[in-house]
Short mmCIF file of C-alpha atoms and ligand atoms in Angstrom, two decimals:
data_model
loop_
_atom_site.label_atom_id
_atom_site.label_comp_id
_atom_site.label_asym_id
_atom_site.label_seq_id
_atom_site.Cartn_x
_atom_site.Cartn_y
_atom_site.Cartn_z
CA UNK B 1 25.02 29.88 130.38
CA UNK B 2 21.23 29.56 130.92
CA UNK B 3 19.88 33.35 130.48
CA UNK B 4 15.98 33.75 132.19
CA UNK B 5 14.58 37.21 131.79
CA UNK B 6 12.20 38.80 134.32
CA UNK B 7 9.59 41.10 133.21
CA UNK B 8 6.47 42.46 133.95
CA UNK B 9 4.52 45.99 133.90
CA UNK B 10 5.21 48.51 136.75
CA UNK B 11 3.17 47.11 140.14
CA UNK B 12 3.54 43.60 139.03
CA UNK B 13 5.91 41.97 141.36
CA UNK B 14 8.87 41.81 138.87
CA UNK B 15 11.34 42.95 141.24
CA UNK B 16 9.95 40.80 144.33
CA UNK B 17 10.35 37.88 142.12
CA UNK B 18 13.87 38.33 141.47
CA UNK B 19 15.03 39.15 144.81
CA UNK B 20 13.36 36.02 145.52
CA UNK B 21 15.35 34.38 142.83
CA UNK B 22 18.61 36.33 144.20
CA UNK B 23 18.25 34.86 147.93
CA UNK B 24 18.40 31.68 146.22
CA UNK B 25 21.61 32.49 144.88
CA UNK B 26 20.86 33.14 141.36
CA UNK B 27 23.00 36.07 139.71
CA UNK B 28 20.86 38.94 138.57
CA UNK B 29 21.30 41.78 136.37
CA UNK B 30 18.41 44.67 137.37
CA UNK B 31 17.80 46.73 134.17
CA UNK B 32 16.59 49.38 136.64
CA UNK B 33 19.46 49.31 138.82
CA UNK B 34 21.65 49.71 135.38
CA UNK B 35 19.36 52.41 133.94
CA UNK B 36 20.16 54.41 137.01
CA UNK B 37 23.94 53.49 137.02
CA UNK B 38 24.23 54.85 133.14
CA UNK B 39 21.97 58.05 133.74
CA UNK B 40 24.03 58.48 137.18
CA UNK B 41 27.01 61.50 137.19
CA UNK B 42 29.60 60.01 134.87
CA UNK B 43 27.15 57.38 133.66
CA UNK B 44 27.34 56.65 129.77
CA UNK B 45 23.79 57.73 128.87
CA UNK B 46 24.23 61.63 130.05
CA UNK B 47 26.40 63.15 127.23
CA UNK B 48 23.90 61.60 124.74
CA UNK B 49 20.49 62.32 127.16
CA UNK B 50 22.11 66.16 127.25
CA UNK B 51 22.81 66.57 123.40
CA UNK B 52 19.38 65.63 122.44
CA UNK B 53 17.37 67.69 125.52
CA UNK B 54 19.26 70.45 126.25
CA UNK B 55 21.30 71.46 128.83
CA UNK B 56 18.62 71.76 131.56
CA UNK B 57 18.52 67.73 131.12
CA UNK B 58 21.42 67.66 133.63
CA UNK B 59 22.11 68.34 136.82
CA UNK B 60 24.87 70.74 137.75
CA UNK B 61 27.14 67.51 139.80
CA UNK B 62 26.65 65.58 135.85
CA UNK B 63 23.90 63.21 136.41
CA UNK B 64 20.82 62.79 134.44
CA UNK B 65 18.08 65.72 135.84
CA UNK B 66 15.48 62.85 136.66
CA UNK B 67 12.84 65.56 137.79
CA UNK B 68 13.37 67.61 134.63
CA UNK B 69 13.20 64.94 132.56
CA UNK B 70 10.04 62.88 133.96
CA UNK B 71 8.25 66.20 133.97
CA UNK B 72 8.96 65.84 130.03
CA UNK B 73 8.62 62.66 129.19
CA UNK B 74 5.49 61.44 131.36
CA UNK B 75 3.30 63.84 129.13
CA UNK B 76 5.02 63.01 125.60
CA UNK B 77 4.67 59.76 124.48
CA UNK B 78 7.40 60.57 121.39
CA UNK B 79 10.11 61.92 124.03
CA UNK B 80 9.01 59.12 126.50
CA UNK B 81 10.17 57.15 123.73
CA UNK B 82 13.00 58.90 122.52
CA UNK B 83 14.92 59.22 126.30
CA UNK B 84 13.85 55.57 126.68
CA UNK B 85 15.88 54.30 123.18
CA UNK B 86 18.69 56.40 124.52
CA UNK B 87 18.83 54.96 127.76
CA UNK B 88 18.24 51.05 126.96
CA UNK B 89 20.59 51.28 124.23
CA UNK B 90 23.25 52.24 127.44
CA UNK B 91 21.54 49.45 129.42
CA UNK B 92 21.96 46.38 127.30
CA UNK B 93 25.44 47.89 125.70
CA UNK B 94 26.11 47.00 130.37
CA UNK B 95 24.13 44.50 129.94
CA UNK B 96 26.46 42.51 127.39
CA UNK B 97 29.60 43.67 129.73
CA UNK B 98 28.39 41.83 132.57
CA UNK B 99 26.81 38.74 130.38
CA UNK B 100 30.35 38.04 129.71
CA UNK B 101 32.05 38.85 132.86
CA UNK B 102 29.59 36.46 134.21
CA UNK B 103 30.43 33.87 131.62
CA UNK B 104 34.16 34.47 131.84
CA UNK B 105 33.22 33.40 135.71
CA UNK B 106 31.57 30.42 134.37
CA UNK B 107 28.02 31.41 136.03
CA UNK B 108 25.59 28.42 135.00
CA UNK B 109 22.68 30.70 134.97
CA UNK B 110 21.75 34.54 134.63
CA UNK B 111 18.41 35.96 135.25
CA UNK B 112 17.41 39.64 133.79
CA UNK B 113 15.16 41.80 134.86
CA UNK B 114 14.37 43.89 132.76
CA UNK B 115 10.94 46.06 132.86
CA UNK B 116 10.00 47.19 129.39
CA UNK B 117 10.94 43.56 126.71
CA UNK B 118 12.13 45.48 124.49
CA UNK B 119 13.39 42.53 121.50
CA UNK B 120 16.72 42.84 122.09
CA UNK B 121 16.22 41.62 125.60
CA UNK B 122 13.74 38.57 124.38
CA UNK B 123 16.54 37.45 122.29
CA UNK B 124 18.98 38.18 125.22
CA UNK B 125 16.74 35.18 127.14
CA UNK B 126 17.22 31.85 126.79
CA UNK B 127 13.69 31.83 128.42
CA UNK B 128 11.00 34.63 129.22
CA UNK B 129 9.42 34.68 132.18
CA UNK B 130 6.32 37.02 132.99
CA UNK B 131 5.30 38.30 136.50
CA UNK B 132 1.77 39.42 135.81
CA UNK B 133 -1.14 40.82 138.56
CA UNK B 134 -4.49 42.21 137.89
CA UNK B 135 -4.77 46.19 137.70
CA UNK B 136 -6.78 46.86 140.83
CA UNK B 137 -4.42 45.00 142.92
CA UNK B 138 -1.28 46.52 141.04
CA UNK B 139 -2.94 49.78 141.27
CA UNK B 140 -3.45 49.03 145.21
CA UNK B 141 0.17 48.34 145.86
CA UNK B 142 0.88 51.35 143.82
CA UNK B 143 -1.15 53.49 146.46
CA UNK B 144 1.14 51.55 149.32
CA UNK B 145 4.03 52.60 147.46
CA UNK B 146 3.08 56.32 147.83
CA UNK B 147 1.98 56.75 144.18
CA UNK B 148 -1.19 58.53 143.74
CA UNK B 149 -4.43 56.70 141.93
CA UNK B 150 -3.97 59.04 138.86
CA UNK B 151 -0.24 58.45 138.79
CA UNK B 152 -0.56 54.44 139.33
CA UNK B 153 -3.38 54.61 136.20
CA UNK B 154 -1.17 56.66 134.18
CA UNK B 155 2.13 54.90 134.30
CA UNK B 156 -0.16 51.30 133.77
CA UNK B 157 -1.41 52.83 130.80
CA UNK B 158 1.58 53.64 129.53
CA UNK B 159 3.07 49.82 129.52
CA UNK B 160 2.21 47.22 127.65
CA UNK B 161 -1.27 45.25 128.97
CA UNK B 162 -0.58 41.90 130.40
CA UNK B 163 -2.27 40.03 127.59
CA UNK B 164 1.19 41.95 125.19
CA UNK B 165 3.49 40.60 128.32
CA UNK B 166 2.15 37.11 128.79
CA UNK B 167 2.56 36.88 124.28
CA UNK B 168 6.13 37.02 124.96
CA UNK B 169 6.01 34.70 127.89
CA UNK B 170 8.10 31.46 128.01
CA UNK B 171 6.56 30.84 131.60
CA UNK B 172 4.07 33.36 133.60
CA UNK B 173 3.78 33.73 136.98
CA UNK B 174 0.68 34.76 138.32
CA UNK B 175 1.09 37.08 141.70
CA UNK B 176 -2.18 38.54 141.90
CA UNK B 177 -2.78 36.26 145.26
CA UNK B 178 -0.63 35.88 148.70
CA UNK B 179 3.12 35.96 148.15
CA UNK B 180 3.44 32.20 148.90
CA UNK B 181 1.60 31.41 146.20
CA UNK B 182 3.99 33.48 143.95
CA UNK B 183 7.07 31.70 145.53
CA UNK B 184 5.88 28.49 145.35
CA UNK B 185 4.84 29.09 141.69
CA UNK B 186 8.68 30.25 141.01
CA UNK B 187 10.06 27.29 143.06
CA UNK B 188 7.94 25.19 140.49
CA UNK B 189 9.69 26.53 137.85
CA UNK B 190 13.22 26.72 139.19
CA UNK B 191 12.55 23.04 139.81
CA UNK B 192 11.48 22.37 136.55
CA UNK B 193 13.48 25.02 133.97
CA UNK B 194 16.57 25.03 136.26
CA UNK B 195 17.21 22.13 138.73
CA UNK B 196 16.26 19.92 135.26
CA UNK B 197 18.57 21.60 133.50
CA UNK B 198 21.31 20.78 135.60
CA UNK B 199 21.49 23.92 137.51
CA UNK B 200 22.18 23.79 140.65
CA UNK B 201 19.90 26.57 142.81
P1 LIG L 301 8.22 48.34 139.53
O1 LIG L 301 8.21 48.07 138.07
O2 LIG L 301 7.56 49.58 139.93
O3 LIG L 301 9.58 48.19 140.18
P2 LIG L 301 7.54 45.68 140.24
O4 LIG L 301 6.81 44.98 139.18
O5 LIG L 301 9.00 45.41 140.34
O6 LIG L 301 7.28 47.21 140.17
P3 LIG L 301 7.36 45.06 143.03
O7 LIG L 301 8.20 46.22 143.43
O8 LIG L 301 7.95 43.70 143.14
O9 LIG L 301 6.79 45.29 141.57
O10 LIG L 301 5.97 45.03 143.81
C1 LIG L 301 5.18 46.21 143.93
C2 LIG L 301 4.76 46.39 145.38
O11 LIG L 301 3.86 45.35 145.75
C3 LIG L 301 5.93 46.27 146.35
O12 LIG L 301 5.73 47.19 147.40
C4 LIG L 301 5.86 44.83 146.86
O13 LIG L 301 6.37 44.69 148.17
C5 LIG L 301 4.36 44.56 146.83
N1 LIG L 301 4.02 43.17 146.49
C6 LIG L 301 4.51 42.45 145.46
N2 LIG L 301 3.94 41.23 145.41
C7 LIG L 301 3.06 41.16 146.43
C8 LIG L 301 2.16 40.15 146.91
N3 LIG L 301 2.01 38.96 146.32
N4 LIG L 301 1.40 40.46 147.98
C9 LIG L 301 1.51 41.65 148.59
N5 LIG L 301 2.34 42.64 148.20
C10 LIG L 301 3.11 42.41 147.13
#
């Protein structure tokens, strides 16, 4: 099986690209949608989230206190990082599940999309492939999405720049312009990664 990972910082266009790569009929496993499955009453991640924050980490129905805990770890770089090696470690453990149910299923190709590339996710991918923007138009589409200037700049900051993504890039698509563009870009490249490769998309 042919394993592409998604990435790109927060604002980027990660997620529009693979929903773009879904409607084609691609399988794709959303680190995000994972993240909130784990963290989620009954979720894997909780028992360990609650032994190393306390209590007041979780909700009283047994999912992960997301209020609680952003208010924590969006001013604490050390706890940002700490709740984030919890969680991922949860992530990719589901990750692997569903690699090789997919497998089992004899899927040709798997894309990931995963937000932060963490290593274990770059070695994961058969291929890397980076959705990157410029800030003020990230930051712009931020403000669309409700999130205020301060918030947008903070959370950027907080990533890795696009110059750290596009080092771990295989491939990078550019979707700073009109969505076309980006689609066309990713058609290129399903054309010439996939369809070459005997995939049929
Ligand atoms: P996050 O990490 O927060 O999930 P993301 O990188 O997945 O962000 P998207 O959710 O795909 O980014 O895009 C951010 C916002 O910008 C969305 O509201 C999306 O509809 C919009 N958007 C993405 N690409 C474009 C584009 N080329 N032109 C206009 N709007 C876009």
């Amino acid at each position: 099986m042919f394993i592409v990972g998604v990435t790109g910082g927060i604002g980027s266009g990660k997620t529009t690209v693979s929903r773009y790569l879904e409607d084609k009929g691609l399988v794709v496993l959303d680190a995000d949608r994972i993240s909130g499955e784990v963290t989620a009453a009954g979720g894997s991640a909780v028992e360990e989230v609650a032994e190393v924050f306390g209590p007041s980490s979780v909700d009283i129905d047994g999912a992960m206190n997301r209020k609680y805990m952003s208010d924590i770890v969006f001013h604490d770089r050390m706890k940002l990082d700490l709740l984030s090696s919890i969680v991922h470690k949860h992530v990719f453990f589901e990750m692997e599940k569903k690699i090789e149910e997919e497998t089992s299923k004899n899927t040709k190709c798997l894309i990931l999309d995963v937000p932060i590339p963490v290593q274990r996710f770059v070695d994961m991918s058969d291929q890397v492939w980076v959705v990157t923007c410029d800030t003020a138009t990230r930051i712009s589409r931020l403000l669309d999405r409700g999130l205020s200037y301060e918030e947008a700049q903070r959370r950027i900051a907080m990533q890795l720049s696009d110059e750290e993504y596009s080092d771990l890039a295989d491939f990078v698509i550019d979707n700073s312009g009109r969505l076309e563009q980006t689609y066309a870009r990713v058609d290129e490249l399903i054309k010439t990664q996939l369809v070459e490769r005997g995939i049929r998309v």
